[in-house]
Short mmCIF file of C-alpha atoms and ligand atoms in Angstrom, two decimals:
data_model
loop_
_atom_site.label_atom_id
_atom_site.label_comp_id
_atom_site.label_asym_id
_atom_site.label_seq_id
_atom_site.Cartn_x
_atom_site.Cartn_y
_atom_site.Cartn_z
CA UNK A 1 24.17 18.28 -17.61
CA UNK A 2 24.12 14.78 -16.50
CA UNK A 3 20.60 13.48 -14.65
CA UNK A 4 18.41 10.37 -14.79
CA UNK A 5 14.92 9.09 -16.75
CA UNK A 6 13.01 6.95 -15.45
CA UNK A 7 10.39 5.30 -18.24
CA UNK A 8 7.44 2.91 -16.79
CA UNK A 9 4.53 1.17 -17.94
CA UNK A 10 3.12 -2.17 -19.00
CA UNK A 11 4.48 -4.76 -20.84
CA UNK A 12 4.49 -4.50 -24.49
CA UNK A 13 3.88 -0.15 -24.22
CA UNK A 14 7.46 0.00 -26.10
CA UNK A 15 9.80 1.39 -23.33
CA UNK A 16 12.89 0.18 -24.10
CA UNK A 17 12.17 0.79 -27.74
CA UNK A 18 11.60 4.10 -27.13
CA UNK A 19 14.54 4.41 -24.07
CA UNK A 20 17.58 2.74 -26.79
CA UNK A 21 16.19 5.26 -29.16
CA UNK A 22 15.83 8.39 -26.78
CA UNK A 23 19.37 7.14 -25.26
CA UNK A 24 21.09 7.03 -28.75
CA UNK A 25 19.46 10.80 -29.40
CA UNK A 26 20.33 11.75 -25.98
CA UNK A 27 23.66 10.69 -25.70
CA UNK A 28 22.71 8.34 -22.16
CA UNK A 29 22.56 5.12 -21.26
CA UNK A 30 19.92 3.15 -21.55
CA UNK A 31 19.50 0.20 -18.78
CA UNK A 32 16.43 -2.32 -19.74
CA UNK A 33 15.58 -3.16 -15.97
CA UNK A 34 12.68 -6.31 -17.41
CA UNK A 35 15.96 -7.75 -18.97
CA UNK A 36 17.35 -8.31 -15.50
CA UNK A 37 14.10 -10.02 -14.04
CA UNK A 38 13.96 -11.98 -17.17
CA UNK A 39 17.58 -12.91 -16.64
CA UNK A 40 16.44 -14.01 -13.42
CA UNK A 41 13.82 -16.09 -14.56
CA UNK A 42 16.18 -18.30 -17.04
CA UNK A 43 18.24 -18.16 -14.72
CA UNK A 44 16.55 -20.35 -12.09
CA UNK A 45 14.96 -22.31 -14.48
CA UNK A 46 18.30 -23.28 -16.16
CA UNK A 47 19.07 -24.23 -11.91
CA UNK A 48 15.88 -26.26 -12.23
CA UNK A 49 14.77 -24.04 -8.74
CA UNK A 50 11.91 -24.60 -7.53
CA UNK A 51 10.14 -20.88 -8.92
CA UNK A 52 7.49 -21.33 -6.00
CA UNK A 53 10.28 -20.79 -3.59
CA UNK A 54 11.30 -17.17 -3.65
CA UNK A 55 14.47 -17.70 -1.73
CA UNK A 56 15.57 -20.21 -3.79
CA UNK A 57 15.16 -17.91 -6.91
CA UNK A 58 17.40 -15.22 -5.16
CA UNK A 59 19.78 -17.66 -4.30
CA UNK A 60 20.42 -17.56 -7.47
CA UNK A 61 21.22 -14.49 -8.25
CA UNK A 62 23.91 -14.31 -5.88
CA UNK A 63 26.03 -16.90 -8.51
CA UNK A 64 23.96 -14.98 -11.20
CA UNK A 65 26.28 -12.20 -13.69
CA UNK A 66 23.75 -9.66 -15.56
CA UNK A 67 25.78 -7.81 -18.08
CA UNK A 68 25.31 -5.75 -21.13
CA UNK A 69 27.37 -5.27 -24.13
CA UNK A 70 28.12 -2.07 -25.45
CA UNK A 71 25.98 -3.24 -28.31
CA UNK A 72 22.78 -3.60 -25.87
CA UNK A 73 23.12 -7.49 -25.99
CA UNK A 74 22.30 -8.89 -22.25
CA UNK A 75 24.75 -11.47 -20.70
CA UNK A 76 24.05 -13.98 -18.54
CA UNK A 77 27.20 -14.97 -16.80
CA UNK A 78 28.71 -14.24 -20.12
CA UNK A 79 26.40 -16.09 -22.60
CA UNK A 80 24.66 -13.88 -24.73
CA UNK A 81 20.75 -14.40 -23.79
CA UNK A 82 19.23 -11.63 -25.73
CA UNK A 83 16.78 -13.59 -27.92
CA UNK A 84 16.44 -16.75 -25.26
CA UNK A 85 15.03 -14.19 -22.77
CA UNK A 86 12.56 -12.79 -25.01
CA UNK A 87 9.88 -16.18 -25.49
CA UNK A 88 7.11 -16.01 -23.81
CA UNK A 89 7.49 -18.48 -21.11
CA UNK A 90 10.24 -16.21 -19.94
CA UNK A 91 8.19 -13.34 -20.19
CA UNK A 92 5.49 -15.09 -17.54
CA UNK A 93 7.75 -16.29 -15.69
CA UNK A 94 9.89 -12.72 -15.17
CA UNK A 95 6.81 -11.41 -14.04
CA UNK A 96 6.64 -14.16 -11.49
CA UNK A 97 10.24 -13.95 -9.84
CA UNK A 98 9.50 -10.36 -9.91
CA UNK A 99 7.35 -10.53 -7.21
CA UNK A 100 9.36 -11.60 -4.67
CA UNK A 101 10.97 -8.80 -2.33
CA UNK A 102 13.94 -10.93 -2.06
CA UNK A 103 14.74 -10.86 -5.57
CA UNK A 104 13.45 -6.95 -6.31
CA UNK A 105 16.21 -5.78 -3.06
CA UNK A 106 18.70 -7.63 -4.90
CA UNK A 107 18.12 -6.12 -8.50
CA UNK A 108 17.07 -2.82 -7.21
CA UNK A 109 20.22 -2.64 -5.52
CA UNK A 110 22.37 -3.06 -8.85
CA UNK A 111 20.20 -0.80 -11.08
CA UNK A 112 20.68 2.09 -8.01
CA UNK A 113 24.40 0.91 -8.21
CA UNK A 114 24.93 1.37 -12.07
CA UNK A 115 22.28 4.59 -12.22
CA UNK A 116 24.35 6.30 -9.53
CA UNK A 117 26.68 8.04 -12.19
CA UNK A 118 23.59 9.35 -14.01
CA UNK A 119 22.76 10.01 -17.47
CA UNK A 120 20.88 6.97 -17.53
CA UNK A 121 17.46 6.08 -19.03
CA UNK A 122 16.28 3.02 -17.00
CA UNK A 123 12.61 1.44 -18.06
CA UNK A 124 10.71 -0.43 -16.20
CA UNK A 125 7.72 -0.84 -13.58
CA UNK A 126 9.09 0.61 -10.67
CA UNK A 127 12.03 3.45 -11.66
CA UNK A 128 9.79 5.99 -10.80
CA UNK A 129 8.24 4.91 -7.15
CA UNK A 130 11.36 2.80 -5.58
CA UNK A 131 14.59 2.68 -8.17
CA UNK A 132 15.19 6.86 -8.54
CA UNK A 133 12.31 7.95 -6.96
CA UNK A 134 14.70 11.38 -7.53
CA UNK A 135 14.97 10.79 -11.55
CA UNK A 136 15.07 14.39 -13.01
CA UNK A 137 12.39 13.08 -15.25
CA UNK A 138 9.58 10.17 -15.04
CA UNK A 139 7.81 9.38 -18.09
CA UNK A 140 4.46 6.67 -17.35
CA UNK A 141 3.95 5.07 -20.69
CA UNK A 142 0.69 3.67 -21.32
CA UNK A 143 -1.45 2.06 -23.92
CA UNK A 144 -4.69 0.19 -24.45
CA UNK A 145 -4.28 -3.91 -24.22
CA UNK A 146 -5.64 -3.94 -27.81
CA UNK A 147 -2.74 -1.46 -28.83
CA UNK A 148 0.04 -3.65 -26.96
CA UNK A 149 -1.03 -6.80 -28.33
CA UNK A 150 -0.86 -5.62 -31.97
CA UNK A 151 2.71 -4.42 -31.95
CA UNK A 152 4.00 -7.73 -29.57
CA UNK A 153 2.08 -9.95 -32.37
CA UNK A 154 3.32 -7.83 -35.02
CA UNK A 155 7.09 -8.28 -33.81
CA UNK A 156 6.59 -12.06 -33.16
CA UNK A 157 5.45 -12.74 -36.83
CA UNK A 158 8.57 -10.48 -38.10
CA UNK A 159 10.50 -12.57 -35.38
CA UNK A 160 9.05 -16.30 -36.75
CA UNK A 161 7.20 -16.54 -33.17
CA UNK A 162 4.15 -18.80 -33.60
CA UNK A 163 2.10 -17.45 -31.35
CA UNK A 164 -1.64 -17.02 -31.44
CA UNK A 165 -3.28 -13.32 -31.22
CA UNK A 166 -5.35 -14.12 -28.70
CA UNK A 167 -2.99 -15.94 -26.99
CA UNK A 168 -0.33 -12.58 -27.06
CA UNK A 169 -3.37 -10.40 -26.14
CA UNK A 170 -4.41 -13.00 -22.91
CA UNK A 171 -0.86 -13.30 -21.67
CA UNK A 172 -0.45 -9.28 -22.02
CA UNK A 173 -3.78 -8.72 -19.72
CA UNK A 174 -2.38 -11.60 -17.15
CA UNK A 175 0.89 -9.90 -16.96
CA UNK A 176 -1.01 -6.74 -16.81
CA UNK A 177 -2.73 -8.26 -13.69
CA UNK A 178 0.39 -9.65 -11.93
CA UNK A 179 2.15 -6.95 -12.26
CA UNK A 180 -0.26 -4.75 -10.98
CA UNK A 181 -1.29 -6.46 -7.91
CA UNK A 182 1.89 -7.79 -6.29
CA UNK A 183 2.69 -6.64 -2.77
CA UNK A 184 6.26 -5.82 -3.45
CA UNK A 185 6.29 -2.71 -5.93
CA UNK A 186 3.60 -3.33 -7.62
CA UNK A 187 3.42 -1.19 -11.17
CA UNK A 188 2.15 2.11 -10.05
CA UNK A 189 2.41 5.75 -11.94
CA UNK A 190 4.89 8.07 -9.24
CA UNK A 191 2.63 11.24 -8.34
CA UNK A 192 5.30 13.25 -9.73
CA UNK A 193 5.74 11.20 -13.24
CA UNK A 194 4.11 12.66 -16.87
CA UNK A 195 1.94 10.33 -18.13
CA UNK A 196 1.80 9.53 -21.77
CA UNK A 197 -0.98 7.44 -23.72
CA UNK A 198 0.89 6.16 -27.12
CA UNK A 199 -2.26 3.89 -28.26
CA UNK A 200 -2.66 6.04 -31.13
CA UNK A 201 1.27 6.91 -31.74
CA UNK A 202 4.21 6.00 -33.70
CA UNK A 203 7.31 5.31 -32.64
CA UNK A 204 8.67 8.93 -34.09
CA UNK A 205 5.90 10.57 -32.38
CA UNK A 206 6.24 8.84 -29.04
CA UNK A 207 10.00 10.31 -29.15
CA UNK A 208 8.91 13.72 -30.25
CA UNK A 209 6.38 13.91 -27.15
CA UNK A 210 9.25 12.90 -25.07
CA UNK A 211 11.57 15.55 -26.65
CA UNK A 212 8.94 17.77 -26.11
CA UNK A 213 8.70 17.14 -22.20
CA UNK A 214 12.46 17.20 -21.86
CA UNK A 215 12.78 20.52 -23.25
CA UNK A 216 9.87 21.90 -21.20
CA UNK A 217 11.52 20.81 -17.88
CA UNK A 218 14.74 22.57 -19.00
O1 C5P B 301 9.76 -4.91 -19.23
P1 C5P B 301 9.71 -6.40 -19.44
O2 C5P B 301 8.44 -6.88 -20.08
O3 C5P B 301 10.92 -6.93 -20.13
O4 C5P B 301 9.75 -7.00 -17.95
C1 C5P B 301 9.59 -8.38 -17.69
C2 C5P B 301 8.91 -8.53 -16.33
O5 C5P B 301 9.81 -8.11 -15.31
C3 C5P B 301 7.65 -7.69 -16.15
O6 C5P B 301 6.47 -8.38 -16.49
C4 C5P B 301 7.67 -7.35 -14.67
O7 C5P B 301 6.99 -8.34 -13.95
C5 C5P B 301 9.12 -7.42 -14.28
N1 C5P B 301 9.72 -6.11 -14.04
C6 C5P B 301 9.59 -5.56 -12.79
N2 C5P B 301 10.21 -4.40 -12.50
C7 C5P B 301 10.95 -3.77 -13.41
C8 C5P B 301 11.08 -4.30 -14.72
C9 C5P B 301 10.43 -5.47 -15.01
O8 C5P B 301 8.90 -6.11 -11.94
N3 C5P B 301 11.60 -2.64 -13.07
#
């Protein structure tokens, strides 16, 4: 039977970790919805936009191709961006393009557009409340700040990110923040989604849970 996931949370709570490997187990596809806002973000500041001006930054996207590989790489028109969307400045800045409405329609529209075939796993902030608000399953993935900024600082030492831990645990709560209090679907848990704290979980454990949820809806 082919239906839809939906995975949200906060940054750093390990969605699309967990989505690629739930996906792979699954036998779905797995769409990383930040990777599109982030693509946004290099986007317009490759343009040299003006990031203040929120039509500007959609203008972009209308000469803007998001594309994965079937290897999970993301494409910007073409160019493999995988690793240059990950720093940090993109990270702030994703979270600022993402708060304009102009540039959510636009994206929301293309993840509704590729979802429509179902079997998809699409993370995010707002798969749950606006993307498939009908997604056969919602999973809210949370975890303390403390929790978050260990595995991001973790992965930027095994990465050769310098990066202070206070500075990966200040940008996390700031993101946090932002993304919390926009006007434009701002990260909220749907009524209807399963919340799950993984502060004190593994990876393999976070799956299992998930597993476990999937086989109690049937
Ligand atoms: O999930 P990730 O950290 O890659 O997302 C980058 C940024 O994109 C987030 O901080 C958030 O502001 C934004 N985002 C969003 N809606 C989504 C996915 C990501 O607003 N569905």
């Amino acid at each position: 039977m082919r239906f839809n996931i939906a995975i949200d949370g906060p940054s750093a709570a390990g969605k699309s970790t967990i989505a690629k490997i739930l996906a792979k187990t699954l036998g779905f596809a797995h769409l990383d919805t930040g990777a599109m806002y982030r693509c946004c973000a290099l986007a317009a500041q490759r343009c040299k936009i003006d990031l203040e001006d929120g039509d500007a930054v959609a203008k972009v996207l209308g000469h803007t191709k998001i594309d994965f590989d079937a290897s999970g790489n993301v494409l910007l028109n073409g160019e493999d961006v995988s690793m240059a969307i990950r720093s940090n400045e993109i990270s702030m800045l994703a979270s600022k393009v993402s708060a304009y409405p102009q540039v959510r329609r636009n994206l929301v529209a293309l993840q509704q557009k590729i979802a429509a075939g179902q079997g998809y796993i699409l993370d995010g902030r707002d798969i749950g409340t606006v993307v498939l608000p009908d997604a056969a399953v919602k999973i809210f993935m949370v975890a303390s700040v403390k929790a978050r900024a260990d595995r991001r600082y973790k992965e930027y030492v095994e990465k050769g990110i310098s990066m202070s831990y206070k500075d990966v645990y200040d940008d996390i709560e700031k993101r946090d923040y932002q993304d919390s209090h926009r006007s434009a679907s701002p990260l909220k848990k749907a009524d209807d989604a399963i919340e799950l704290d993984t502060s004190a979980l593994n990876i393999e454990e976070v799956v299992a849970a998930i597993m476990q949820i999937l086989k109690e809806k049937g």
